[in-house]
Coordinates of C-alpha atoms in Angstrom, one line a residue:
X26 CA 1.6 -101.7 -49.8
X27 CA 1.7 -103.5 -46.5
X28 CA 5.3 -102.4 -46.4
X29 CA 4.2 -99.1 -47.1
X30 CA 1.9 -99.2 -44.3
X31 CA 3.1 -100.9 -41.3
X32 CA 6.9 -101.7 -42.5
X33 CA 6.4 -105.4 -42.3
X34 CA 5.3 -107.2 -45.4
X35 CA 2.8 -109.4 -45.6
X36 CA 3.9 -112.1 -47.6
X37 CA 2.7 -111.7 -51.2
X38 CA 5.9 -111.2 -52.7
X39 CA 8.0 -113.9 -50.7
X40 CA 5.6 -116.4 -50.7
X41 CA 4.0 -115.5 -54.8
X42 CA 0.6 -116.1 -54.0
X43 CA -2.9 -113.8 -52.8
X44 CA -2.5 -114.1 -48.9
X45 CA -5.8 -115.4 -47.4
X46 CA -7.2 -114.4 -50.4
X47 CA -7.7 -111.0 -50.0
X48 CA -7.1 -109.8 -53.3
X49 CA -9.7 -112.4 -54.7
X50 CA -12.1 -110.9 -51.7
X51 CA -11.4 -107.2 -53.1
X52 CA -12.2 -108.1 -56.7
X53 CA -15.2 -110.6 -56.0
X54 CA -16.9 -107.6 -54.1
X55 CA -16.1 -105.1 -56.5
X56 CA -19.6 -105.3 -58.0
X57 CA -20.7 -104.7 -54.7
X58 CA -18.7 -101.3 -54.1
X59 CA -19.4 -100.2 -57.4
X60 CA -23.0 -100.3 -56.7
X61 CA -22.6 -99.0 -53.2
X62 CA -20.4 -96.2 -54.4
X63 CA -23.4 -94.5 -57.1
X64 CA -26.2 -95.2 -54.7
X65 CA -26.3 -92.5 -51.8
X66 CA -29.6 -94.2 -50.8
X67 CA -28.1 -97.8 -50.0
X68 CA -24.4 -96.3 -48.9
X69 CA -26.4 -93.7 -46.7
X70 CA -29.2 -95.6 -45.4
X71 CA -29.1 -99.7 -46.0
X72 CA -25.5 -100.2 -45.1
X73 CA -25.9 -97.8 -41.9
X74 CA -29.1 -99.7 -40.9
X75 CA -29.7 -103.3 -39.5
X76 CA -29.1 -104.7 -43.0
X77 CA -25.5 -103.6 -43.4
X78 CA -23.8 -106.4 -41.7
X79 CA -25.0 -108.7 -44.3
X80 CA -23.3 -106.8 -47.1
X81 CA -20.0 -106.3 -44.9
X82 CA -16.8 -108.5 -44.4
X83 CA -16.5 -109.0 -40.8
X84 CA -13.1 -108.8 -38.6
X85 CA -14.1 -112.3 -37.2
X86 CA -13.4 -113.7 -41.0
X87 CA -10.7 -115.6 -41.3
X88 CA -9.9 -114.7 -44.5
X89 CA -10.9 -111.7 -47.4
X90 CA -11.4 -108.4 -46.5
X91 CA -12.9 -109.2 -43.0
X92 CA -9.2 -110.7 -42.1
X93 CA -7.8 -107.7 -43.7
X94 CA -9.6 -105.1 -41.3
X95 CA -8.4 -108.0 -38.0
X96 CA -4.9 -107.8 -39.0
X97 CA -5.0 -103.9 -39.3
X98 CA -6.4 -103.8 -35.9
X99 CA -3.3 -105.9 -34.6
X100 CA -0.8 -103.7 -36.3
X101 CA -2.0 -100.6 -34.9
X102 CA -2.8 -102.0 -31.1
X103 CA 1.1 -103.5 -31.3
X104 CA 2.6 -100.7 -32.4
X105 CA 1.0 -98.5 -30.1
X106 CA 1.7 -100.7 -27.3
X107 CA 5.1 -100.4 -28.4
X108 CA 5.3 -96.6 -28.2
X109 CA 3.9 -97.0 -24.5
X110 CA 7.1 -98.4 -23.5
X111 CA 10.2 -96.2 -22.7
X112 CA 12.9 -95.5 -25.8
X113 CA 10.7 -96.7 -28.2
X114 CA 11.9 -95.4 -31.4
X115 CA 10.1 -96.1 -35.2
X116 CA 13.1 -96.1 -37.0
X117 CA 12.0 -96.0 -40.7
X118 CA 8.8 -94.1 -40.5
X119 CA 5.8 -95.6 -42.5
X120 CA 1.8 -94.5 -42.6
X121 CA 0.5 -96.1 -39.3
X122 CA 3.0 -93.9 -37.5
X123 CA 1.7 -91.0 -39.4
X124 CA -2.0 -91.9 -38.6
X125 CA -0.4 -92.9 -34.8
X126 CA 1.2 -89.5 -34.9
X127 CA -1.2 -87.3 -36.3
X128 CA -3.9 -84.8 -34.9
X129 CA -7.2 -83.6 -35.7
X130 CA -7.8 -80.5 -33.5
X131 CA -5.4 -81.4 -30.7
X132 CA -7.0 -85.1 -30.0
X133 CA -5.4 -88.1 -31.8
X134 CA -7.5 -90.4 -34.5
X135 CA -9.9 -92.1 -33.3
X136 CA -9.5 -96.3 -33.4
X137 CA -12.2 -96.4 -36.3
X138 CA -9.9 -93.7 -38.0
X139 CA -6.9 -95.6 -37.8
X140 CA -7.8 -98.5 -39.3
X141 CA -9.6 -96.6 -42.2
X142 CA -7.1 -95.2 -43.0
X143 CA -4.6 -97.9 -43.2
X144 CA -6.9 -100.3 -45.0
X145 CA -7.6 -97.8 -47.6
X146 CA -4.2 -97.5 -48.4
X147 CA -3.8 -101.0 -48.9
X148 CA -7.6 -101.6 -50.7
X149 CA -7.1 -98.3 -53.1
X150 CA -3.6 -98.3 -54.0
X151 CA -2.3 -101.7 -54.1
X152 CA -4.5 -103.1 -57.0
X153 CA -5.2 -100.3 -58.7
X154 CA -1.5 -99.4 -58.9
X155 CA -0.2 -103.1 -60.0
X156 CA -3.2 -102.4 -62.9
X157 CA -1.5 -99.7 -64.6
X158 CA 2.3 -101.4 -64.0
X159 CA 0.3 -104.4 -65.8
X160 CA -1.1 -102.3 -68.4
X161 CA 2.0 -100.4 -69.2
X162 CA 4.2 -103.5 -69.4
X163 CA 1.3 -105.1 -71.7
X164 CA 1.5 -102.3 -74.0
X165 CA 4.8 -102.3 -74.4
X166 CA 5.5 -106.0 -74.8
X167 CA 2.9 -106.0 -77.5
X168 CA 4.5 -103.4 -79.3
X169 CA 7.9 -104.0 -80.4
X170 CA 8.9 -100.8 -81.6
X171 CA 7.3 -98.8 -78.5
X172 CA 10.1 -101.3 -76.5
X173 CA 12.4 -101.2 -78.8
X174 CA 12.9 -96.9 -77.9
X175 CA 12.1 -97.6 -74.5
X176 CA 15.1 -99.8 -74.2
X177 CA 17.4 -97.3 -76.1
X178 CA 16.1 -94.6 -74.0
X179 CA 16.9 -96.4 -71.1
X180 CA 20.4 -97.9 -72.6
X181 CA 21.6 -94.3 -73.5
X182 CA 20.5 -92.3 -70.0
X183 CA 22.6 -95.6 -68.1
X184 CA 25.7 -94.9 -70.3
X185 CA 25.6 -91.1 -69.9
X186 CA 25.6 -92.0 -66.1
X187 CA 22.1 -90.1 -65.5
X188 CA 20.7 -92.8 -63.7
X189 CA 20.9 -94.4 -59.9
X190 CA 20.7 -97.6 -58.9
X191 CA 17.7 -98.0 -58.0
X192 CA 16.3 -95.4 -60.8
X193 CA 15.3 -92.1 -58.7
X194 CA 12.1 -90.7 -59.5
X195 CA 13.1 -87.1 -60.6
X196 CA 16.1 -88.9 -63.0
X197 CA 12.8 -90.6 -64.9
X198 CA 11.3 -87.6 -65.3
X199 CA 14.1 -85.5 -66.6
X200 CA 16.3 -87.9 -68.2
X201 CA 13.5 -90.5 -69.6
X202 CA 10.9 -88.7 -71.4
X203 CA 9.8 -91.5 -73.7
X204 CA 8.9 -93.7 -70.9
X205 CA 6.9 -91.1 -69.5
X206 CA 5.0 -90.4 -72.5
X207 CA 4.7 -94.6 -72.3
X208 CA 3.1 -94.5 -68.6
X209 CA 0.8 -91.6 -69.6
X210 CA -0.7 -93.5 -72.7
X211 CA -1.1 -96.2 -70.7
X212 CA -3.1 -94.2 -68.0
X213 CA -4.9 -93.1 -70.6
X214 CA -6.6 -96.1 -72.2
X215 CA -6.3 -97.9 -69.1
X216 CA -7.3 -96.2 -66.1
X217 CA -7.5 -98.4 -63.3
X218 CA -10.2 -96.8 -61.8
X219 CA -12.7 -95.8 -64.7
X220 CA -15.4 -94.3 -63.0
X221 CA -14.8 -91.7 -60.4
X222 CA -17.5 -91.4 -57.5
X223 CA -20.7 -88.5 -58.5
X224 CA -20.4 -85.6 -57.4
X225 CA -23.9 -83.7 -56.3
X226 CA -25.1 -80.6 -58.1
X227 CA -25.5 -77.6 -55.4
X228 CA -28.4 -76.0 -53.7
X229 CA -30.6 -73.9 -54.5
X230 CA -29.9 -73.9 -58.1
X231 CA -28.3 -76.8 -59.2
X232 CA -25.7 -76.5 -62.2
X233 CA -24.7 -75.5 -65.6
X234 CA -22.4 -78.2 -66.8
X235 CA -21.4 -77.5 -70.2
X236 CA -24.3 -75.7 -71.2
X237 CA -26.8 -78.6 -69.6
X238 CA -28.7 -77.3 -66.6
X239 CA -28.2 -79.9 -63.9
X240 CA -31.1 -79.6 -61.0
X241 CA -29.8 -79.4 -57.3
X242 CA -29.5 -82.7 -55.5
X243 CA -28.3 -84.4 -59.2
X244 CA -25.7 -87.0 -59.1
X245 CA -23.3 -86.9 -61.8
X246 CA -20.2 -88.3 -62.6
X247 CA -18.0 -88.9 -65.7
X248 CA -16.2 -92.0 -67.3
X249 CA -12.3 -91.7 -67.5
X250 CA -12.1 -94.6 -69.6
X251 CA -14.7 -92.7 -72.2
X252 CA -13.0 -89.1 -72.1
X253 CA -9.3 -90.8 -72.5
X254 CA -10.4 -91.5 -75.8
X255 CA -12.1 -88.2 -77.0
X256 CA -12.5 -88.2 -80.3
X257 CA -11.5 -84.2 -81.2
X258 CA -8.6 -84.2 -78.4
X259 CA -6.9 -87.7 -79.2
X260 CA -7.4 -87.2 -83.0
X261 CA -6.7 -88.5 -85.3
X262 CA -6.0 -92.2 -83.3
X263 CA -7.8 -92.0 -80.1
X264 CA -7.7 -95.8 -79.9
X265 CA -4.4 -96.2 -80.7
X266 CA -1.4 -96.7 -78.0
X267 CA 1.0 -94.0 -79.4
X268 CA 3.3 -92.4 -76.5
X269 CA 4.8 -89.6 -79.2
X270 CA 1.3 -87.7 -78.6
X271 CA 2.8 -86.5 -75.6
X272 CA 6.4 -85.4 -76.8
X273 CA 6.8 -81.7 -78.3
X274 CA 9.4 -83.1 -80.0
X275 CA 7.5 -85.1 -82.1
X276 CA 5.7 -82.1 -84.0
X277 CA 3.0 -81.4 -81.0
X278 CA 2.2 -78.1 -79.4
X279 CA 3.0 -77.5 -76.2
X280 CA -1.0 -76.4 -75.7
X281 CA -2.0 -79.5 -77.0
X282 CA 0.0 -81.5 -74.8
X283 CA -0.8 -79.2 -71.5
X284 CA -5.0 -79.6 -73.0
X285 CA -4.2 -83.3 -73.0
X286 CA -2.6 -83.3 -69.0
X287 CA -5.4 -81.7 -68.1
X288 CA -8.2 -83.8 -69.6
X289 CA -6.2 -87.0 -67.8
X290 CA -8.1 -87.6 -65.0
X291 CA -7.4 -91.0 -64.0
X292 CA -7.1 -89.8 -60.4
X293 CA -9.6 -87.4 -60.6
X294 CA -9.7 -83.7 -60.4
X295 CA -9.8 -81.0 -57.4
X296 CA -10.3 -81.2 -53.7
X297 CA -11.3 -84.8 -54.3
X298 CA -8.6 -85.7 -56.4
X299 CA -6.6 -89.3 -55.2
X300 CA -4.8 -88.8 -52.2
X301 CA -2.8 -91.5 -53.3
X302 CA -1.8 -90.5 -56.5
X303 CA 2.2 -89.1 -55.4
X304 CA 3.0 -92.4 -53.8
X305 CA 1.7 -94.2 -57.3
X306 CA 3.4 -92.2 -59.8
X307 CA 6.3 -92.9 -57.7
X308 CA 5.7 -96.3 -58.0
X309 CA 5.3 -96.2 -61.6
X310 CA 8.2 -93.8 -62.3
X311 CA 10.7 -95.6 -60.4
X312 CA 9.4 -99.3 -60.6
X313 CA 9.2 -99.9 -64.3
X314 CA 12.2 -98.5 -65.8
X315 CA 14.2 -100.0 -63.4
X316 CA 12.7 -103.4 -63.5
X317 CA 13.0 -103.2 -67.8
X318 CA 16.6 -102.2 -67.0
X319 CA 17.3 -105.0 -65.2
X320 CA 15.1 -107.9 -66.8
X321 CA 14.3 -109.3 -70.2
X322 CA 10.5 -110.1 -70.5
X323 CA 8.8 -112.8 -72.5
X324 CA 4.8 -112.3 -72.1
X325 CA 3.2 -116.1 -71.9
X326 CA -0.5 -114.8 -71.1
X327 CA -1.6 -111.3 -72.9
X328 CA -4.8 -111.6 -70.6
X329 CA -7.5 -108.6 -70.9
X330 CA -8.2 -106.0 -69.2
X331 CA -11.4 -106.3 -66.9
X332 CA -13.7 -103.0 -65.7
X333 CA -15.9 -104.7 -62.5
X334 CA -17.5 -101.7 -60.5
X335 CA -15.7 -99.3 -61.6
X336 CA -12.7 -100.8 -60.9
X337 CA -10.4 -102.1 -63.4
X338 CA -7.6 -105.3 -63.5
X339 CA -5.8 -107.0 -65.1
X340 CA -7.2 -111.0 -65.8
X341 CA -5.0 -113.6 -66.8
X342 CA -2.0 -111.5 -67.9
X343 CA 1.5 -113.5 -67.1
X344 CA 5.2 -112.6 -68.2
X345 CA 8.5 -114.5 -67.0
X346 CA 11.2 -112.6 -66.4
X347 CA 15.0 -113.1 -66.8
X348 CA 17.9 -111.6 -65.5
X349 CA 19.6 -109.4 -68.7
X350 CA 23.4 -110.2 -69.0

């Protein structure tokens, strides 16, 4: 995501470990922003007030989330310092030029704004993203005949020359329906983010949710991890990890698979829904087939998967990989 963001990576790849431990800082604190996220009272008033510093990383920190927000600061002030000077040119566009680019009524973002929105990007959608390549891969390494038609799938489109290299994402979608089906199964019993953020029931006379009255003012929300696995809609295995639910041509309807798209709301739904949620289906559409195309796998740590705050990730789950001949 840094890559993503400013270009320049930060190291995680090239040197295979958590740089200054910010991804140990975003899952030790994710009780924390769980509880901050379903609380208007303490988001609203505690963390605006005189107390909030003590529940905040800090830029001064030298490592975490507080050295996360420093070194987004640095990127933005160097790159616009490089766009002062004459002939600059950015010449592979990433989001801090956006965000350096963009305009809200004329004026440009505001410092504050800037490095919101380029932290986000990194906090929302590089963990939460490398949860469901996790969980996909973990399904299909533990079972063998899931692979085994992935692989075929995947052997078959290469030989009819129907895929790039690397994999484009609209050559997954129309030439790899299988794995599709495989990435949406695992989305839906492993949502990275499991419980979206309430929504509040509207003045002056709240709302009828599913023939429930809901006063004005009302917080409510709803569990993606829990309506993934409805009982009526996912029957007759609702537990199961069976990708054919979502093929036609294994014997289901066409309504039944559009009912089923539409229940999926592992990104949420409407105006709110994830504004990152292009950029990670691209990810997952592009990364995984092309990674299984290229490497053998051999799983040495299944792991579990862990729900903290709302927020879910893969714990202790390691696989080697090795070049295919």
């Amino acid at each position: 995501m840094t890559l993503v963001c400013f270009t320049n990576p930060w190291g995680f790849v090239d040197n295979s470990r958590d740089e200054r431990n910010m991804l140990k800082s975003w899952r030790e604190g994710l009780v924390f922003f769980g509880f901050a996220g379903r609380f208007r009272f303490f988001r609203d008033v505690i963390l605006k007030g005189s107390l909030g510093k003590y529940f905040l990383p800090e830029t001064s920190d030298d490592n975490g989330m507080g050295y996360l927000m420093r070194q987004a600061d640095r990127e933005v002030s160097a790159r616009e310092q490089r766009m002062s000077q004459e002939g600059f040119s950015q010449e592979r566009p990433d989001f801090l030029q956006l965000c350096l680019e963009a305009r809200m009524d004329g004026k440009p973002l505001t410092a504050m704004q800037k490095r919101a929105h380029v932290t986000l990007l990194i906090q929302a959608g590089a963990d939460t993203t490398g949860t469901a390549l996790g969980s996909t891969i973990r399904f299909l390494l533990t079972h063998p005949s899931v692979f085994a038609r992935v692989r075929a799938e995947l052997a078959a489109a290469s030989d009819a020359n129907l895929l790039s290299t690397p994999i484009q994402f609209e050559e997954t979608r129309a030439h790899l329906p299988y794995f599709v089906a495989c990435i949406k199964e695992s989305l839906r019993l492993h949502p990275p983010a499991t419980n979206l953020f309430g929504r509040v029931a509207p003045s002056p006379d709240g709302k009828v949710v599913d023939g429930t009255w809901v006063p004005a003012g009302t917080e409510i929300t709803s569990n993606s991890y829990v309506v993934q696995r409805d009982p009526h809609l996912y029957a007759p295995d609702p537990e199961a990890y069976r990708p054919e639910r979502w093929l036609e041509d294994e014997g289901n309807s066409k309504e039944h698979i559009i009912e089923m798209d539409a229940s999926a709301f592992v990104f949420g739904v409407g105006p709110r829904v994830c504004l990152g949620k292009d950029l990670a289906i691209m990810e997952l559409y592009k990364l995984l087939p092309e990674v299984f195309r290229q490497f053998d796998f051999e799983m040495t740590e299944k792991g579990e998967f862990v729900v903290v705050g709302g927020i879910a990730y893969n714990e202790r789950f390691v696989v080697q990989l090795k070049p295919r001949k």
